[in-house]
Amino acid sequence: MAVRAVRGAVQLERDEAGHMGVQVSALLTALLERNGLTGDDLISIWFTATPDLHSDFPAAAARGLGIGLSDVPLICAQELDVEGAMPRVVRVLAHIDTDRPRSEITHVYLGAAAALRKDIAQ
């Protein structure tokens, strides 16, 4: 078993707690499904949000998923406020236990966020 990292992002349509919850849940669900993972495979998750998002913590939405994240360390941070950056984006960096080689890890960029990493977005 190896420790790997999997990335992802989603752009929110608006800064509302309920909407953030739905979008973060969709992102994490897709990340787990596309990589054949369960909550037990997660070591930790870092979330970042652009400075224009302040209605809720992305980690709060993750805790509500019901996939066994109660003992997985989660942390939120703010992205750099770079001029011209895509607005209303939540990013995730999850550390996982997996037998998959790095080349078989599927990074997940949903909706408009796929433009952030066209080289690895699925």
mmCIF file of C-alpha atoms in Angstrom:
data_model
loop_
_atom_site.group_PDB
_atom_site.id
_atom_site.type_symbol
_atom_site.label_atom_id
_atom_site.label_comp_id
_atom_site.label_asym_id
_atom_site.label_seq_id
_atom_site.Cartn_x
_atom_site.Cartn_y
_atom_site.Cartn_z
ATOM 1 C CA MET A 1 0.000 0.000 0.000
ATOM 2 C CA ALA A 2 1.334 3.460 -0.875
ATOM 3 C CA VAL A 3 0.414 6.969 0.156
ATOM 4 C CA ARG A 4 -0.759 8.979 -2.843
ATOM 5 C CA ALA A 5 -2.360 12.374 -3.351
ATOM 6 C CA VAL A 6 -5.393 13.091 -5.475
ATOM 7 C CA ARG A 7 -6.495 16.584 -6.482
ATOM 8 C CA GLY A 8 -9.726 18.146 -7.532
ATOM 9 C CA ALA A 9 -11.705 21.357 -7.795
ATOM 10 C CA VAL A 10 -15.164 22.700 -8.424
ATOM 11 C CA GLN A 11 -16.412 26.197 -9.218
ATOM 12 C CA LEU A 12 -19.474 27.291 -7.290
ATOM 13 C CA GLU A 13 -22.215 29.265 -8.992
ATOM 14 C CA ARG A 14 -22.809 31.361 -5.862
ATOM 15 C CA ASP A 15 -21.533 31.795 -2.329
ATOM 16 C CA GLU A 16 -24.232 30.037 -0.311
ATOM 17 C CA ALA A 17 -23.621 27.398 2.359
ATOM 18 C CA GLY A 18 -26.165 24.933 0.944
ATOM 19 C CA HIS A 19 -24.786 25.257 -2.567
ATOM 20 C CA MET A 20 -21.229 24.798 -1.276
ATOM 21 C CA GLY A 21 -22.336 21.640 0.522
ATOM 22 C CA VAL A 22 -23.861 20.174 -2.633
ATOM 23 C CA GLN A 23 -20.825 21.007 -4.773
ATOM 24 C CA VAL A 24 -18.202 19.805 -2.282
ATOM 25 C CA SER A 25 -20.178 16.589 -1.812
ATOM 26 C CA ALA A 26 -20.309 16.073 -5.576
ATOM 27 C CA LEU A 27 -16.564 16.675 -5.838
ATOM 28 C CA LEU A 28 -15.627 14.259 -3.061
ATOM 29 C CA THR A 29 -18.082 11.623 -4.266
ATOM 30 C CA ALA A 30 -16.634 11.783 -7.793
ATOM 31 C CA LEU A 31 -13.078 11.705 -6.434
ATOM 32 C CA LEU A 32 -13.795 8.556 -4.400
ATOM 33 C CA GLU A 33 -15.796 6.793 -7.123
ATOM 34 C CA ARG A 34 -13.336 7.480 -9.952
ATOM 35 C CA ASN A 35 -10.456 6.178 -7.858
ATOM 36 C CA GLY A 36 -12.271 3.192 -6.350
ATOM 37 C CA LEU A 37 -11.864 4.571 -2.825
ATOM 38 C CA THR A 38 -13.874 4.484 0.386
ATOM 39 C CA GLY A 39 -13.692 6.692 3.450
ATOM 40 C CA ASP A 40 -11.305 4.155 5.019
ATOM 41 C CA ASP A 41 -8.737 4.885 2.288
ATOM 42 C CA LEU A 42 -8.521 8.577 3.201
ATOM 43 C CA ILE A 43 -5.611 9.754 5.334
ATOM 44 C CA SER A 44 -6.332 13.504 5.317
ATOM 45 C CA ILE A 45 -7.939 16.172 3.151
ATOM 46 C CA TRP A 46 -6.876 19.769 2.570
ATOM 47 C CA PHE A 47 -9.510 22.139 1.214
ATOM 48 C CA THR A 48 -8.849 25.601 -0.132
ATOM 49 C CA ALA A 49 -11.374 28.218 -1.156
ATOM 50 C CA THR A 50 -10.930 31.411 -3.104
ATOM 51 C CA PRO A 51 -11.211 34.621 -1.031
ATOM 52 C CA ASP A 52 -14.693 35.351 -2.399
ATOM 53 C CA LEU A 53 -16.154 32.286 -0.628
ATOM 54 C CA HIS A 54 -17.085 32.835 2.999
ATOM 55 C CA SER A 55 -20.531 31.304 3.531
ATOM 56 C CA ASP A 56 -19.213 28.030 4.995
ATOM 57 C CA PHE A 57 -16.191 25.793 5.448
ATOM 58 C CA PRO A 58 -15.735 23.174 2.696
ATOM 59 C CA ALA A 59 -14.749 20.667 5.400
ATOM 60 C CA ALA A 60 -18.164 21.093 7.034
ATOM 61 C CA ALA A 61 -19.796 19.830 3.836
ATOM 62 C CA ALA A 62 -17.401 16.878 3.732
ATOM 63 C CA ARG A 63 -18.286 15.845 7.270
ATOM 64 C CA GLY A 64 -21.951 15.682 6.260
ATOM 65 C CA LEU A 65 -21.338 13.148 3.480
ATOM 66 C CA GLY A 66 -21.822 10.119 5.705
ATOM 67 C CA ILE A 67 -18.855 8.195 4.305
ATOM 68 C CA GLY A 68 -16.905 7.788 7.520
ATOM 69 C CA LEU A 69 -14.908 10.987 7.659
ATOM 70 C CA SER A 70 -15.373 11.495 11.389
ATOM 71 C CA ASP A 71 -11.784 10.439 12.125
ATOM 72 C CA VAL A 72 -10.163 11.799 8.935
ATOM 73 C CA PRO A 73 -8.238 15.039 9.539
ATOM 74 C CA LEU A 74 -9.714 17.852 7.431
ATOM 75 C CA ILE A 75 -8.444 21.411 7.148
ATOM 76 C CA CYS A 76 -9.467 24.510 5.227
ATOM 77 C CA ALA A 77 -7.297 27.346 3.951
ATOM 78 C CA GLN A 78 -7.738 30.332 1.684
ATOM 79 C CA GLU A 79 -6.283 30.416 -1.818
ATOM 80 C CA LEU A 80 -4.005 33.263 -2.837
ATOM 81 C CA ASP A 81 -5.891 36.304 -4.110
ATOM 82 C CA VAL A 82 -4.335 36.351 -7.577
ATOM 83 C CA GLU A 83 -5.647 38.880 -10.081
ATOM 84 C CA GLY A 84 -7.562 37.175 -12.887
ATOM 85 C CA ALA A 85 -7.939 33.850 -11.044
ATOM 86 C CA MET A 86 -11.149 31.872 -11.458
ATOM 87 C CA PRO A 87 -13.663 32.995 -8.810
ATOM 88 C CA ARG A 88 -15.657 30.858 -6.341
ATOM 89 C CA VAL A 89 -13.430 27.771 -6.487
ATOM 90 C CA VAL A 90 -13.036 25.053 -3.872
ATOM 91 C CA ARG A 91 -9.973 22.872 -4.320
ATOM 92 C CA VAL A 92 -9.156 19.598 -2.606
ATOM 93 C CA LEU A 93 -5.928 17.692 -1.979
ATOM 94 C CA ALA A 94 -6.641 14.279 -0.486
ATOM 95 C CA HIS A 95 -3.953 11.950 0.814
ATOM 96 C CA ILE A 96 -4.928 8.317 0.349
ATOM 97 C CA ASP A 97 -3.780 4.747 0.940
ATOM 98 C CA THR A 98 -3.920 2.871 -2.366
ATOM 99 C CA ASP A 99 -2.293 0.144 -4.405
ATOM 100 C CA ARG A 100 -2.726 2.218 -7.570
ATOM 101 C CA PRO A 101 0.421 3.628 -9.130
ATOM 102 C CA ARG A 102 0.561 7.417 -9.374
ATOM 103 C CA SER A 103 -0.113 7.194 -13.116
ATOM 104 C CA GLU A 104 -3.527 5.611 -12.422
ATOM 105 C CA ILE A 105 -4.771 8.245 -9.973
ATOM 106 C CA THR A 106 -7.719 10.153 -11.427
ATOM 107 C CA HIS A 107 -7.833 13.828 -10.501
ATOM 108 C CA VAL A 108 -11.319 15.338 -10.618
ATOM 109 C CA TYR A 109 -12.132 18.835 -11.873
ATOM 110 C CA LEU A 110 -15.873 19.376 -12.169
ATOM 111 C CA GLY A 111 -17.655 21.817 -14.456
ATOM 112 C CA ALA A 112 -15.833 25.038 -15.267
ATOM 113 C CA ALA A 113 -13.003 24.073 -12.909
ATOM 114 C CA ALA A 114 -11.788 21.617 -15.573
ATOM 115 C CA ALA A 115 -10.179 24.669 -17.220
ATOM 116 C CA LEU A 116 -7.809 24.958 -14.242
ATOM 117 C CA ARG A 117 -5.905 21.787 -15.118
ATOM 118 C CA LYS A 118 -6.683 20.713 -18.676
ATOM 119 C CA ASP A 119 -3.616 18.478 -18.525
ATOM 120 C CA ILE A 120 -5.062 16.212 -15.807
ATOM 121 C CA ALA A 121 -8.803 16.940 -15.692
ATOM 122 C CA GLN A 122 -10.929 13.900 -16.459
#
